[in-house]
Coordinates of C-alpha atoms in Angstrom, one line a residue:
Chain A
X1 CA 7.2 160.4 4.6
X2 CA 4.5 157.8 4.8
X3 CA 2.9 155.7 7.5
X4 CA 0.7 152.7 7.1
X5 CA -3.1 153.3 7.2
X6 CA -4.1 153.8 10.9
X7 CA -7.2 151.8 10.4
X8 CA -5.3 148.7 9.4
X9 CA -2.1 149.2 11.2
X10 CA -2.4 149.8 14.9
X11 CA 0.8 150.8 16.8
X12 CA 1.9 148.8 19.8
X13 CA 4.3 150.6 22.1
X14 CA 6.4 148.2 24.2
X15 CA 8.2 150.9 26.3
X16 CA 5.7 153.0 28.3
X17 CA 5.8 154.1 32.0
X18 CA 3.3 155.5 34.4
X19 CA 4.0 157.6 37.5
X20 CA 6.3 160.3 38.7
X21 CA 10.1 160.3 38.5
X22 CA 12.6 161.9 40.9
X23 CA 14.7 163.6 38.1
X24 CA 12.2 164.7 35.6
X25 CA 8.8 166.6 35.7
X26 CA 7.0 164.1 33.6
X27 CA 3.9 164.9 31.6
X28 CA 0.9 162.5 31.4
X29 CA 1.2 161.1 34.9
X30 CA -2.4 159.9 35.0
X31 CA -3.6 156.9 32.9
X32 CA -6.3 159.1 31.3
X33 CA -3.7 161.7 30.1
X34 CA -1.3 159.1 29.0
X35 CA -4.0 157.2 27.1
X36 CA -5.3 160.3 25.4
X37 CA -1.8 161.3 24.3
X38 CA -0.8 157.9 22.9
X39 CA -4.2 157.4 21.3
X40 CA -3.9 160.7 19.5
X41 CA -0.8 159.4 17.8
X42 CA -2.4 156.1 16.7
X43 CA -0.9 154.0 19.5
X44 CA -3.5 151.3 20.2
X45 CA -1.7 149.1 22.7
X46 CA 0.8 150.3 25.4
X47 CA 2.8 147.9 27.5
X48 CA 3.1 150.0 30.6
X49 CA 5.0 149.5 33.9
X50 CA 5.0 151.4 37.2
X51 CA 7.8 153.9 38.0
X52 CA 7.0 153.6 41.7
X53 CA 7.2 149.8 41.6
X54 CA 10.9 150.0 40.6
X55 CA 11.8 151.6 43.9
X56 CA 9.5 149.7 46.3
X57 CA 11.4 147.1 48.3
X58 CA 8.7 144.6 47.2
X59 CA 7.6 145.8 43.7
X60 CA 4.3 143.8 43.8
X61 CA 2.2 146.4 45.7
X62 CA 3.4 148.9 43.0
X63 CA 2.4 146.5 40.3
X64 CA -1.1 146.0 41.8
X65 CA -1.4 149.8 42.1
X66 CA -0.7 150.1 38.4
X67 CA -3.2 147.3 37.6
X68 CA -5.9 149.1 39.5
X69 CA -5.1 152.4 37.9
X70 CA -5.2 151.2 34.3
X71 CA -7.8 148.5 34.4
X72 CA -10.5 150.9 33.0
X73 CA -8.3 152.0 30.1
X74 CA -8.2 149.6 27.2
X75 CA -5.0 151.0 25.8
X76 CA -2.8 149.5 28.5
X77 CA -1.2 146.1 29.0
X78 CA 0.3 146.3 32.5
X79 CA 3.7 144.8 32.7
X80 CA 4.9 143.8 36.2
X81 CA 8.2 145.1 37.5
X82 CA 10.0 141.9 38.7
X83 CA 12.9 141.8 41.2
X84 CA 14.4 138.3 41.4
X85 CA 16.1 139.2 44.6
X86 CA 13.0 139.3 46.8
X87 CA 12.4 136.1 48.8
X88 CA 9.1 135.2 47.3
X89 CA 10.1 135.8 43.7
X90 CA 9.3 132.3 42.6
X91 CA 5.9 132.4 44.2
X92 CA 5.2 135.6 42.4
X93 CA 6.1 134.1 39.1
X94 CA 3.9 131.1 39.7
X95 CA 1.0 133.5 40.4
X96 CA 1.7 135.4 37.2
X97 CA 1.7 132.2 35.3
X98 CA -1.7 131.1 36.7
X99 CA -3.1 134.5 35.9
X100 CA -1.7 134.1 32.3
X101 CA 0.5 137.2 32.8
X102 CA 3.4 136.0 30.5
X103 CA 5.5 139.1 30.4
X104 CA 7.7 140.6 33.1
X105 CA 10.1 143.5 33.2
X106 CA 13.6 143.4 34.8
X107 CA 15.5 146.4 36.1
X108 CA 18.9 144.9 36.9
X109 CA 20.6 148.4 37.3
X110 CA 18.0 149.5 39.8
X111 CA 17.7 146.2 41.7
X112 CA 21.4 145.6 41.9
X113 CA 21.9 142.1 40.5
X114 CA 24.0 140.5 37.9
X115 CA 22.2 139.0 34.9
X116 CA 24.3 135.8 35.2
X117 CA 23.7 135.2 38.9
X118 CA 22.3 131.8 39.9
X119 CA 19.1 133.4 41.1
X120 CA 18.4 135.0 37.8
X121 CA 19.2 131.8 35.9
X122 CA 16.6 129.9 37.9
X123 CA 14.1 132.6 37.2
X124 CA 14.8 132.6 33.5
X125 CA 14.6 128.8 33.4
X126 CA 11.1 129.0 34.9
X127 CA 10.1 131.8 32.5
X128 CA 11.3 129.6 29.6
X129 CA 9.3 126.6 30.7
X130 CA 6.2 128.7 31.3
X131 CA 6.4 130.6 28.0
X132 CA 7.2 134.1 29.4
X133 CA 8.6 137.1 27.5
X134 CA 11.3 139.0 29.3
X135 CA 11.7 142.7 29.0
X136 CA 15.0 144.2 30.2
X137 CA 15.0 147.9 30.9
X138 CA 18.6 148.8 30.0
X139 CA 18.3 152.4 31.3
X140 CA 15.6 154.9 32.2
X141 CA 17.8 158.0 31.5
X142 CA 20.9 159.1 29.6
X143 CA 23.6 158.3 32.2
X144 CA 25.1 161.8 31.6
X145 CA 21.9 163.4 32.8
X146 CA 21.0 161.4 35.9
X147 CA 20.5 162.9 39.3
X148 CA 24.1 163.4 40.7
X149 CA 23.3 161.3 43.9
X150 CA 21.0 158.8 42.3
X151 CA 23.0 157.1 39.6
X152 CA 22.8 153.7 38.0
X153 CA 25.3 152.1 35.8
X154 CA 24.7 150.9 32.2
X155 CA 24.1 147.2 31.9
X156 CA 26.8 144.8 30.8
X157 CA 26.0 143.8 27.3
X158 CA 28.1 140.6 27.6
X159 CA 25.9 139.4 30.4
X160 CA 22.7 139.9 28.4
X161 CA 24.2 138.0 25.5
X162 CA 25.3 135.3 28.0
X163 CA 21.7 134.6 29.2
X164 CA 20.3 134.9 25.7
X165 CA 22.7 132.2 24.6
X166 CA 21.9 130.1 27.6
X167 CA 18.1 130.2 26.9
X168 CA 17.9 130.5 23.1
X169 CA 14.1 129.9 23.1
X170 CA 13.4 132.6 25.6
X171 CA 12.4 135.9 23.9
X172 CA 14.2 138.9 25.5
X173 CA 13.2 142.4 24.5
X174 CA 15.9 144.9 25.5
X175 CA 14.4 148.4 26.0
X176 CA 16.2 151.8 25.8
X177 CA 19.5 150.6 24.3
X178 CA 21.7 153.0 22.4
X179 CA 22.3 152.4 18.7
X180 CA 25.6 150.5 19.1
X181 CA 24.3 148.4 22.0
X182 CA 21.2 147.4 19.9
X183 CA 23.5 146.4 17.0
X184 CA 25.8 144.3 19.2
X185 CA 22.9 142.6 21.0
X186 CA 21.0 141.7 17.8
X187 CA 24.1 140.6 15.9
X188 CA 25.3 138.2 18.6
X189 CA 22.0 136.5 19.5
X190 CA 19.0 135.0 17.9
X191 CA 16.4 135.7 20.6
X192 CA 17.0 139.4 21.5
X193 CA 14.7 142.0 20.3
X194 CA 15.3 145.8 20.5
X195 CA 13.1 148.8 20.8
X196 CA 13.9 152.1 19.0
X197 CA 13.4 154.7 21.8
X198 CA 17.1 155.4 22.6
X199 CA 18.7 154.2 19.3
X200 CA 19.7 157.2 17.2
X201 CA 21.8 157.7 14.1
X202 CA 21.3 159.5 10.9
X203 CA 18.2 157.8 9.3
X204 CA 18.0 155.6 12.4
X205 CA 15.6 152.8 11.1
X206 CA 17.4 152.4 7.8
X207 CA 20.8 152.3 9.7
X208 CA 19.4 149.6 12.1
X209 CA 18.0 147.6 9.2
X210 CA 21.3 147.7 7.4
X211 CA 22.7 145.5 10.2
X212 CA 19.8 143.9 12.1
X213 CA 17.0 141.7 10.9
X214 CA 13.6 143.4 10.6
X215 CA 12.0 140.8 12.8
X216 CA 14.0 142.0 15.8
X217 CA 13.1 145.6 15.8
X218 CA 10.0 146.7 17.8
X219 CA 8.4 150.0 18.4
X220 CA 9.0 151.6 21.8
X221 CA 8.8 155.3 22.7
X222 CA 9.8 155.5 26.3
X223 CA 6.9 157.8 27.0
X224 CA 6.4 159.9 29.1
X225 CA 10.2 160.4 29.6
X226 CA 10.5 161.2 25.9
X227 CA 8.3 162.9 23.4
X228 CA 6.7 159.9 21.6
X229 CA 6.7 161.9 18.4
X230 CA 10.4 161.3 18.1
X231 CA 10.1 157.5 17.9
X232 CA 7.2 157.8 15.5
X233 CA 9.1 160.2 13.2
X234 CA 12.0 157.7 13.1
X235 CA 9.6 155.2 11.6
X236 CA 7.5 157.6 9.5
X237 CA 10.5 159.2 7.9
X238 CA 12.4 156.1 7.0
X239 CA 12.3 155.2 3.3
X240 CA 11.5 151.5 3.8
X241 CA 8.5 149.6 2.4
X242 CA 5.2 150.2 4.3
X243 CA 4.9 146.5 5.1
X244 CA 8.3 146.7 6.9
X245 CA 7.0 149.6 9.0
X246 CA 4.0 147.5 9.9
X247 CA 6.3 144.9 11.3
X248 CA 8.1 147.4 13.5
X249 CA 5.0 149.2 14.5
X250 CA 3.0 146.1 15.7
X251 CA 3.5 142.9 13.9
X252 CA 6.8 141.9 15.5
X253 CA 5.3 142.3 19.0
X254 CA 2.1 140.7 18.0
X255 CA 3.9 137.7 16.6
X256 CA 5.9 137.3 19.9
X257 CA 2.7 137.6 21.9
X258 CA 0.8 135.1 19.8
X259 CA 3.6 132.6 20.2
X260 CA 3.1 132.6 24.0
Chain B
X1 CA 7.7 175.0 7.0
X2 CA 11.2 176.3 6.1
X3 CA 13.3 174.9 8.9
X4 CA 16.8 176.1 9.7
X5 CA 19.1 173.6 11.5
X6 CA 21.7 175.5 13.4
X7 CA 23.8 172.6 14.5
X8 CA 25.2 170.0 12.1
X9 CA 28.8 168.6 11.8
X10 CA 30.3 167.5 8.5
X11 CA 32.8 164.7 8.7
X12 CA 36.4 165.1 7.4
X13 CA 36.4 161.6 6.2
X14 CA 33.6 162.3 3.8
X15 CA 35.9 162.9 0.9
X16 CA 33.3 161.8 -1.8
X17 CA 30.5 163.8 -0.3
X18 CA 28.4 160.7 0.2
X19 CA 27.5 161.6 3.8
X20 CA 26.9 165.2 2.9
X21 CA 24.6 164.3 0.1
X22 CA 22.8 161.9 2.3
X23 CA 22.3 164.5 5.0
X24 CA 21.0 167.1 2.5
X25 CA 18.5 164.5 1.1
X26 CA 17.3 163.5 4.5
X27 CA 17.1 167.1 5.7
X28 CA 15.0 168.2 2.7
X29 CA 12.7 165.3 3.4
X30 CA 11.8 167.0 6.7
X31 CA 11.4 170.5 5.2
X32 CA 14.8 171.7 6.3
X33 CA 15.7 174.7 4.1
X34 CA 19.1 175.5 5.5
X35 CA 21.8 173.8 7.6
X36 CA 24.6 175.6 9.5
X37 CA 27.8 173.5 9.3
X38 CA 29.9 173.8 12.4
X39 CA 32.9 171.7 11.3
X40 CA 34.1 168.3 12.3
X41 CA 35.2 169.8 15.6
X42 CA 36.3 166.6 17.4
X43 CA 38.1 164.9 14.6
X44 CA 41.5 165.8 16.0
X45 CA 40.5 165.7 19.6
X46 CA 39.9 168.4 22.2
X47 CA 42.8 170.6 21.4
X48 CA 43.4 170.9 17.6
X49 CA 46.5 172.6 16.2
X50 CA 46.4 175.6 13.8
X51 CA 46.9 173.3 10.9
X52 CA 44.1 171.0 12.0
X53 CA 41.8 174.0 12.5
X54 CA 42.6 175.1 8.9
X55 CA 41.7 171.6 7.6
X56 CA 38.4 171.6 9.5
X57 CA 37.5 175.1 8.2
X58 CA 38.7 174.2 4.7
X59 CA 36.1 171.5 4.5
X60 CA 33.3 173.9 5.8
X61 CA 34.3 176.5 3.3
X62 CA 34.3 173.9 0.5
X63 CA 30.9 172.6 1.4
X64 CA 29.4 176.0 1.9
X65 CA 30.7 177.0 -1.6
X66 CA 29.5 173.8 -3.2
X67 CA 26.0 174.0 -1.8
X68 CA 25.7 177.7 -1.4
X69 CA 21.9 177.7 -1.5
X70 CA 21.7 175.2 1.4
X71 CA 24.6 175.5 3.8
X72 CA 25.8 178.3 6.0
X73 CA 29.1 178.0 7.8
X74 CA 30.5 178.6 11.2
X75 CA 34.3 179.2 11.6
X76 CA 35.7 176.8 14.1
X77 CA 38.4 178.2 16.4
X78 CA 40.6 177.0 19.3
X79 CA 40.8 179.8 21.8
X80 CA 44.3 178.7 22.9
X81 CA 45.7 179.9 19.6
X82 CA 47.2 183.4 19.2
X83 CA 44.6 186.1 18.5
X84 CA 46.4 187.0 15.2
X85 CA 45.9 183.4 13.9
X86 CA 42.3 183.4 14.9
X87 CA 41.7 186.7 13.2
X88 CA 43.2 185.5 10.0
X89 CA 41.2 182.3 10.1
X90 CA 37.9 184.2 10.8
X91 CA 38.8 186.6 8.0
X92 CA 39.5 183.6 5.6
X93 CA 36.1 182.0 6.4
X94 CA 34.1 185.2 6.3
X95 CA 35.2 186.0 2.8
X96 CA 32.3 183.8 2.0
X97 CA 29.0 185.6 2.7
X98 CA 27.4 182.4 3.9
X99 CA 29.5 182.3 7.0
X100 CA 27.4 183.3 10.0
X101 CA 29.4 182.8 13.2
X102 CA 32.2 181.3 15.2
X103 CA 32.1 177.8 16.8
X104 CA 33.9 176.8 20.0
X105 CA 34.0 173.3 21.2
X106 CA 35.9 171.9 24.3
X107 CA 39.4 173.1 24.1
X108 CA 38.8 175.2 27.2
X109 CA 36.0 176.1 29.5
X110 CA 34.1 179.3 28.6
X111 CA 35.5 181.1 31.6
X112 CA 39.0 180.6 30.5
X113 CA 40.9 183.8 29.7
X114 CA 41.7 182.6 26.2
X115 CA 38.0 182.8 25.3
X116 CA 38.1 186.5 25.7
X117 CA 40.3 186.8 22.5
X118 CA 37.5 185.0 20.5
X119 CA 34.9 187.3 22.0
X120 CA 36.8 190.4 21.0
X121 CA 37.0 189.1 17.4
X122 CA 33.3 188.3 17.4
X123 CA 32.5 191.8 18.8
X124 CA 34.7 193.5 16.2
X125 CA 33.2 191.5 13.3
X126 CA 29.6 191.6 14.8
X127 CA 29.1 187.9 14.6
X128 CA 27.6 185.3 16.9
X129 CA 29.5 182.7 18.9
X130 CA 28.1 179.2 19.3
X131 CA 29.6 177.3 22.3
X132 CA 29.3 173.7 23.2
X133 CA 27.8 173.3 26.7
X134 CA 27.0 170.3 28.9
X135 CA 26.2 170.1 32.5
X136 CA 29.3 168.8 34.3
X137 CA 27.4 167.6 37.4
X138 CA 27.8 164.0 36.2
X139 CA 30.4 164.1 33.5
X140 CA 33.0 166.3 35.3
X141 CA 35.8 167.6 33.1
X142 CA 35.0 171.2 33.7
X143 CA 38.4 172.2 32.4
X144 CA 37.0 171.5 29.0
X145 CA 33.3 171.3 29.3
X146 CA 31.3 174.5 29.9
X147 CA 28.3 174.5 32.3
X148 CA 25.5 176.8 31.5
X149 CA 26.7 178.9 34.4
X150 CA 30.1 179.3 32.6
X151 CA 28.2 180.5 29.5
X152 CA 26.3 182.9 31.7
X153 CA 29.6 184.2 33.1
X154 CA 30.9 184.8 29.6
X155 CA 27.7 186.5 28.5
X156 CA 27.9 188.9 31.5
X157 CA 31.4 190.0 30.4
X158 CA 30.5 190.4 26.8
X159 CA 26.9 191.7 26.8
X160 CA 27.4 193.1 23.2
X161 CA 28.3 189.7 21.7
X162 CA 25.5 187.3 20.8
X163 CA 26.0 183.8 22.1
X164 CA 24.3 180.5 21.2
X165 CA 24.6 177.9 24.0
X166 CA 24.3 174.4 22.5
X167 CA 22.3 171.5 23.9
X168 CA 19.5 172.8 26.0
X169 CA 18.6 169.1 26.7
X170 CA 21.7 168.9 28.8
X171 CA 21.3 172.3 30.4
X172 CA 17.8 171.3 31.6
X173 CA 16.0 173.5 34.1
X174 CA 19.0 174.9 36.0
X175 CA 20.9 175.7 32.8
X176 CA 17.9 177.6 31.4
X177 CA 17.7 179.6 34.6
X178 CA 21.4 180.3 34.5
X179 CA 21.3 182.0 31.2
X180 CA 17.9 183.5 31.5
X181 CA 19.0 187.0 32.7
X182 CA 21.3 187.4 29.7
X183 CA 19.4 188.5 26.7
X184 CA 22.5 188.1 24.5
X185 CA 22.2 184.3 24.9
X186 CA 20.2 182.0 22.8
X187 CA 20.0 178.2 23.3
X188 CA 19.9 175.5 20.7
X189 CA 17.8 172.3 21.0
X190 CA 20.5 170.0 19.5
X191 CA 21.7 166.7 20.7
X192 CA 20.7 164.5 23.6
X193 CA 17.6 162.3 23.8
X194 CA 14.2 163.8 23.2
X195 CA 13.5 164.5 26.9
X196 CA 9.9 165.5 27.4
X197 CA 9.2 168.9 29.0
X198 CA 12.6 170.4 28.1
X199 CA 11.3 172.6 25.3
X200 CA 8.2 173.7 27.2
X201 CA 10.3 174.8 30.1
X202 CA 12.7 176.7 27.9
X203 CA 9.8 178.5 26.2
X204 CA 8.2 179.3 29.5
X205 CA 11.4 180.8 31.0
X206 CA 13.2 182.3 28.0
X207 CA 10.4 183.0 25.6
X208 CA 10.3 181.1 22.3
X209 CA 12.4 183.8 20.5
X210 CA 15.6 182.8 22.3
X211 CA 15.4 179.1 21.2
X212 CA 16.9 177.7 17.9
X213 CA 16.4 174.3 16.4
X214 CA 19.5 172.2 16.0
X215 CA 19.9 168.5 15.3
X216 CA 23.6 167.6 15.9
X217 CA 23.4 165.4 12.9
X218 CA 24.9 163.1 11.7
X219 CA 25.5 161.7 15.2
X220 CA 21.8 162.4 15.8
X221 CA 18.7 161.9 13.6
X222 CA 16.6 164.8 12.2
X223 CA 13.5 162.7 13.1
X224 CA 14.2 162.3 16.8
X225 CA 15.4 165.9 17.2
X226 CA 12.5 167.4 15.3
X227 CA 10.1 165.2 17.3
X228 CA 11.2 167.4 20.3
X229 CA 9.6 170.4 18.7
X230 CA 6.6 168.8 17.1
X231 CA 5.8 166.9 20.3
X232 CA 6.2 169.8 22.7
X233 CA 3.1 171.5 24.2
X234 CA 3.8 175.0 22.9
X235 CA 2.0 177.3 20.5
X236 CA 2.3 177.0 16.7
X237 CA 3.9 180.5 16.7
X238 CA 6.6 179.2 19.2
X239 CA 7.2 176.2 17.0
X240 CA 7.6 178.3 13.9
X241 CA 10.0 180.6 15.7
X242 CA 12.2 177.8 17.0
X243 CA 12.3 175.9 13.8
X244 CA 13.4 178.8 11.6
X245 CA 12.3 182.3 12.3
X246 CA 14.6 183.0 15.2
X247 CA 17.7 181.7 13.3
X248 CA 16.6 183.9 10.3
X249 CA 16.5 187.0 12.5
X250 CA 19.7 186.2 14.5
X251 CA 21.9 185.3 11.5
X252 CA 20.4 187.7 9.0
X253 CA 19.1 185.1 6.6
X254 CA 16.7 186.7 4.2
X255 CA 15.5 184.0 1.8
X256 CA 12.6 181.6 2.3

């Protein structure tokens, strides 16, 4: 089991969260604890979003709280939670664009909208023109283990594929998809990227690479909901060339960011 | 570290052993010394016939004989079958000294009267029973699925039979508390996502000696499942116990 040299291969984690959660006693709820944990594992950049912002009627104050919390910690790249249903959503997007924030995270299951609605189409059109990257959080928890009175439904894969086809130059990173969902999304699109946090099969990475191009797999751990060691071990234990591991661990995300 | 994986399912379609050989190779990569094979328990659905049970156990027997230094076996039973058949089937499996217990899946809930027949056999043979368990708060289907509370009920009625409750990830805090009073119940860590905090909580409430490592491969990956243990904030002693020592003691495995 080998990993690339930590000095030359930083790890970028695309799927990190900060804050409390109603259905799980999360570890590392402060930015200092979270940074310490992720740094100890060689993670050098963490794209983090706010758990509280998901549930605020207007996510923006939650995003600003996160920004203030993590600004002293170089590990974190704050990713705003974006709800296209709020009345000033276009104004918010324009603000992000001016601030050169070119990445937003969607939570369609939590914000109760369909990915093929007219509203989301106009948002995605703007994002395409302004060079954004879209993250779609497919789930936060295994549906079988949700709180019995606070349940969300899995996303409709067809609708994700529909928007990917509609905007083929818009990079869409789907987070927390199960193995079969990842395969279907990647095989039926050219602009959907997948993280590895929920995908699991015997020899996960090799199994994914048997059917998905290397360029579409990115490292995501879903920390602190999951033990980040699990995602790292998936990569570490796979018998693939070290240069392929580098692509999964940071180069694929870096390339996407550089293109923005 | 010599790891014992208490929860792995072979697949009946693996006629050429390619999957089995792949699993062995991968497991050894992680330092897994032994695997307990539980049978391809859902191959014929929830309620397999006697003939189907025999087929499933035939494969486990075959694999345990072929890789006798690596595999241990569990005899798969359907509690709805007559006690005489189940006794014969257990006897057939336990002719091989590498068989270590009985496996029950989802034919009936653990409170069902039929399960008592299995527990009597286990008591008479002094062997452990590993039961599937999953919280039904969301998934329902309690006729077949067993909540940790159902496992606790069974344990209270058979205090002299050792029970392994599968899938502590699904049991979560309430499930751990449900079985805590019953010292004849162990939990395995197999299956589910690597939910942070699960292992720490189980160790805090049960003590590390009642927790056994399991992967639920090949549906799951050794990496993600071992990551639960390696990533948990527990002592090195607790990790060693969970990864192998507890299974060694419980199942009477003397090598390694």
